[in-house]
């Protein structure tokens, strides 16, 4: 059991055993929904239940209610092994052993198999198992006010058994014996549960693969000696040795050595990255060549990999709006089907007078062929596969609802610096109003090294290689979209930023980007160049081909923005915008159509939040990453198109699944009601309707969607 704090609400996480299929998950989901909880996520494959609440004290009552439905809440899923008799696979095998002889009596001339008592003895273990498995779940779901699919299975199998039992003891003959129908319904539904559990576990494989990456050994250096420990036991500050072929155990910084590291599991980029002293390394990545000595900086749940896993798990809890239709139908499905079944019996028996036996079989067929499972599985399975495929391509999507929010995108709004451009700046010229150029350089360095902005980081890196005199500053602060303010120990006040925004620029300074002021007097002008990313032009062309209008929205000078826009093919440009002005621009575009914003700086954070979907680059500021709903771990701009394509095809898959789920029930129930499908065939069809939906979702794993 665990909990995570998200603003005013607590996200509660429970480990629940005893869930064998999506019916179980739906029962718990409906229970939590009834109690008014939000962000509900129930996954029977991983045995996880999550929901958010402002009042943490309700958790014991929730646990009691879940256990009242017949499930069990445990502390640690890894140490809670299912008993042999609790596994749905073993229940299916047990049922199958007794069901096969019951079915054989219809094709083999063995007289003892036709004996009603023998059939009763063969059916009784299966029916008892069905009562324990489906009956218990059905009773608890009715008691909790959320009747589930198991009610239909239990009523259908019980009707066939009781009808056959009366026929046996009143010696009414073989026409009244339907023990094989009862046993076959239970066995086939159990088979469906087995297939469903195995198939759904494949849809969560992306998270499982990432969890496996975490389970590595680390070589720790302690007092000159090395010891091999689990990555879980590494603490911040530990010195670790990582050799060729090893996985980096945790996040850290290189102290010595150099290596080529494969970061494809994180970024989707197959080309290894060269790492040397002071470079950052990420836990789970693989050293392809060389070896390093590193210091651990982030361990356990603080590592990038752990945060990605948690992000993906939470993403599954956000339901797309398209799922709400399925949920509404599923909520009234069971009572409606029982009503249709009773109506089928009444009409066929009293109106059409086809006999009690056939009327009963038609009614039972309606019960067992009906399947809300497929509706319940339609969205979550597609979302899980879509999120997994995106993650393997270096795209982190923070919620399943983001996939639908991206549909029919009309505008993609780009920030310029660090998004369409490399964010690596070169100083073309520093024009100082004083003769002491080294002091000016030192002042710029002292101010900019306190900022995380890409421009500042590039300036610092370049200035460090030039002759300079460092200046001691008493305070430095950053103003979103404006620049940096500072004060030195002598009480002088400095401003370093865009002169246009400060209202103090001089005429004829179009060649300069940044201006340094001391006590409101111009001290220096800085001209810097930023390189356009090589794939930016191709990305814009692809977006236009997809009927998406690209827009440039930047705080940079108008002349620089126009230069970049013309080079890559963007027609709509908004330059020299402060953060609050960016919000207004995003609002205007949102009124005209679905708008996606892609940015990376602190000044982009409000706009990322305001857009229909905010997309942040991996090397962005932490504020931008937290504000965005999508994070591109690979700075390759093709990730933008990949994200749009994955979202589009995931939504197509969801709609296909929902169509199949609804169409199946619309066609199957009337066929069963008029007697064209017997209960056994109905149980078989019901079991495989889930498998069809899951199979369609799994296609998304291999489907070619990037052409």
CSV table of N, CA and C in Angstrom, one decimal, residues 84-102 121-133 183-184 186-188 190-191 194:
chain,number,residue,atom,x,y,z
A,84,UNK,N,-2.8,-22.3,-4.5
A,84,UNK,CA,-3.0,-23.1,-5.7
A,84,UNK,C,-4.5,-23.1,-6.1
A,85,UNK,N,-5.4,-23.3,-5.1
A,85,UNK,CA,-6.8,-23.4,-5.5
A,85,UNK,C,-7.4,-22.0,-5.8
A,86,UNK,N,-6.7,-20.9,-5.6
A,86,UNK,CA,-7.2,-19.6,-5.9
A,86,UNK,C,-6.9,-19.1,-7.3
A,87,UNK,N,-6.0,-19.8,-8.0
A,87,UNK,CA,-5.6,-19.4,-9.3
A,87,UNK,C,-6.6,-19.7,-10.3
A,88,UNK,N,-7.0,-18.8,-11.1
A,88,UNK,CA,-8.1,-19.0,-12.1
A,88,UNK,C,-7.7,-20.1,-13.1
A,89,UNK,N,-6.4,-20.2,-13.5
A,89,UNK,CA,-5.9,-21.2,-14.4
A,89,UNK,C,-6.2,-22.6,-13.8
A,90,UNK,N,-6.0,-22.8,-12.5
A,90,UNK,CA,-6.2,-24.1,-11.9
A,90,UNK,C,-7.7,-24.4,-11.8
A,91,UNK,N,-8.5,-23.3,-11.5
A,91,UNK,CA,-10.0,-23.5,-11.5
A,91,UNK,C,-10.5,-24.0,-12.9
A,92,UNK,N,-9.9,-23.4,-13.9
A,92,UNK,CA,-10.4,-23.8,-15.3
A,92,UNK,C,-10.0,-25.3,-15.5
A,93,UNK,N,-8.8,-25.7,-15.2
A,93,UNK,CA,-8.4,-27.1,-15.4
A,93,UNK,C,-9.3,-28.0,-14.7
A,94,UNK,N,-9.6,-27.7,-13.4
A,94,UNK,CA,-10.4,-28.5,-12.6
A,94,UNK,C,-11.8,-28.7,-13.2
A,95,UNK,N,-12.4,-27.6,-13.7
A,95,UNK,CA,-13.7,-27.6,-14.3
A,95,UNK,C,-13.7,-28.4,-15.6
A,96,UNK,N,-12.6,-28.3,-16.4
A,96,UNK,CA,-12.5,-28.9,-17.7
A,96,UNK,C,-12.5,-30.5,-17.5
A,97,UNK,N,-11.8,-31.0,-16.5
A,97,UNK,CA,-11.7,-32.4,-16.2
A,97,UNK,C,-13.1,-33.0,-16.1
A,98,UNK,N,-14.0,-32.3,-15.4
A,98,UNK,CA,-15.4,-32.9,-15.2
A,98,UNK,C,-16.3,-32.6,-16.3
A,99,UNK,N,-16.0,-31.5,-17.1
A,99,UNK,CA,-16.9,-31.0,-18.2
A,99,UNK,C,-16.7,-31.9,-19.4
A,100,UNK,N,-15.5,-32.3,-19.7
A,100,UNK,CA,-15.3,-33.2,-20.9
A,100,UNK,C,-16.1,-34.4,-20.9
A,101,UNK,N,-16.2,-35.2,-19.8
A,101,UNK,CA,-17.1,-36.4,-19.9
A,101,UNK,C,-18.5,-36.1,-20.1
A,102,UNK,N,-19.0,-34.9,-19.5
A,102,UNK,CA,-20.4,-34.5,-19.7
A,102,UNK,C,-20.7,-34.2,-21.1
A,121,UNK,N,-23.2,-36.2,-10.6
A,121,UNK,CA,-22.0,-36.3,-9.9
A,121,UNK,C,-20.8,-35.6,-10.6
A,122,UNK,N,-20.8,-35.6,-11.9
A,122,UNK,CA,-19.8,-34.9,-12.7
A,122,UNK,C,-20.0,-33.4,-12.7
A,123,UNK,N,-21.3,-33.0,-12.7
A,123,UNK,CA,-21.6,-31.6,-12.7
A,123,UNK,C,-21.4,-30.9,-11.4
A,124,UNK,N,-21.7,-31.6,-10.3
A,124,UNK,CA,-21.7,-31.0,-9.0
A,124,UNK,C,-20.4,-30.3,-8.6
A,125,UNK,N,-19.2,-30.9,-8.8
A,125,UNK,CA,-18.0,-30.2,-8.5
A,125,UNK,C,-17.8,-28.9,-9.2
A,126,UNK,N,-18.2,-28.9,-10.5
A,126,UNK,CA,-18.1,-27.7,-11.4
A,126,UNK,C,-19.0,-26.7,-10.9
A,127,UNK,N,-20.3,-27.1,-10.6
A,127,UNK,CA,-21.3,-26.1,-10.2
A,127,UNK,C,-20.9,-25.5,-8.8
A,128,UNK,N,-20.3,-26.3,-7.9
A,128,UNK,CA,-19.9,-25.8,-6.6
A,128,UNK,C,-18.8,-24.8,-6.8
A,129,UNK,N,-17.8,-25.1,-7.7
A,129,UNK,CA,-16.7,-24.2,-8.0
A,129,UNK,C,-17.3,-22.9,-8.6
A,130,UNK,N,-18.3,-23.0,-9.5
A,130,UNK,CA,-18.9,-21.9,-10.1
A,130,UNK,C,-19.6,-21.0,-9.0
A,131,UNK,N,-20.3,-21.7,-8.1
A,131,UNK,CA,-20.9,-20.9,-7.0
A,131,UNK,C,-19.9,-20.1,-6.1
A,132,UNK,N,-18.8,-20.8,-5.9
A,132,UNK,CA,-17.8,-20.1,-5.0
A,132,UNK,C,-17.1,-19.0,-5.8
A,133,UNK,N,-16.9,-19.3,-7.1
A,133,UNK,CA,-16.1,-18.3,-7.9
A,133,UNK,C,-17.0,-17.1,-8.4
A,183,UNK,N,-22.2,-27.0,-16.7
A,183,UNK,CA,-20.8,-27.1,-16.5
A,183,UNK,C,-20.0,-26.4,-17.6
A,184,UNK,N,-20.5,-26.5,-18.8
A,184,UNK,CA,-19.8,-25.8,-20.0
A,184,UNK,C,-19.8,-24.3,-19.8
A,186,UNK,N,-19.8,-22.5,-17.1
A,186,UNK,CA,-18.8,-22.2,-16.1
A,186,UNK,C,-17.4,-22.4,-16.6
A,187,UNK,N,-17.1,-23.5,-17.3
A,187,UNK,CA,-15.8,-23.8,-17.8
A,187,UNK,C,-15.3,-22.8,-18.9
A,188,UNK,N,-16.2,-22.5,-19.8
A,188,UNK,CA,-15.9,-21.6,-20.9
A,188,UNK,C,-15.7,-20.2,-20.4
A,190,UNK,N,-14.6,-19.4,-17.4
A,190,UNK,CA,-13.3,-19.5,-16.7
A,190,UNK,C,-12.1,-19.4,-17.7
A,191,UNK,N,-12.4,-20.1,-18.9
A,191,UNK,CA,-11.4,-20.0,-20.0
A,191,UNK,C,-11.2,-18.6,-20.4
A,194,UNK,N,-9.1,-16.7,-18.0
A,194,UNK,CA,-7.7,-17.1,-18.2
A,194,UNK,C,-7.1,-16.3,-19.3
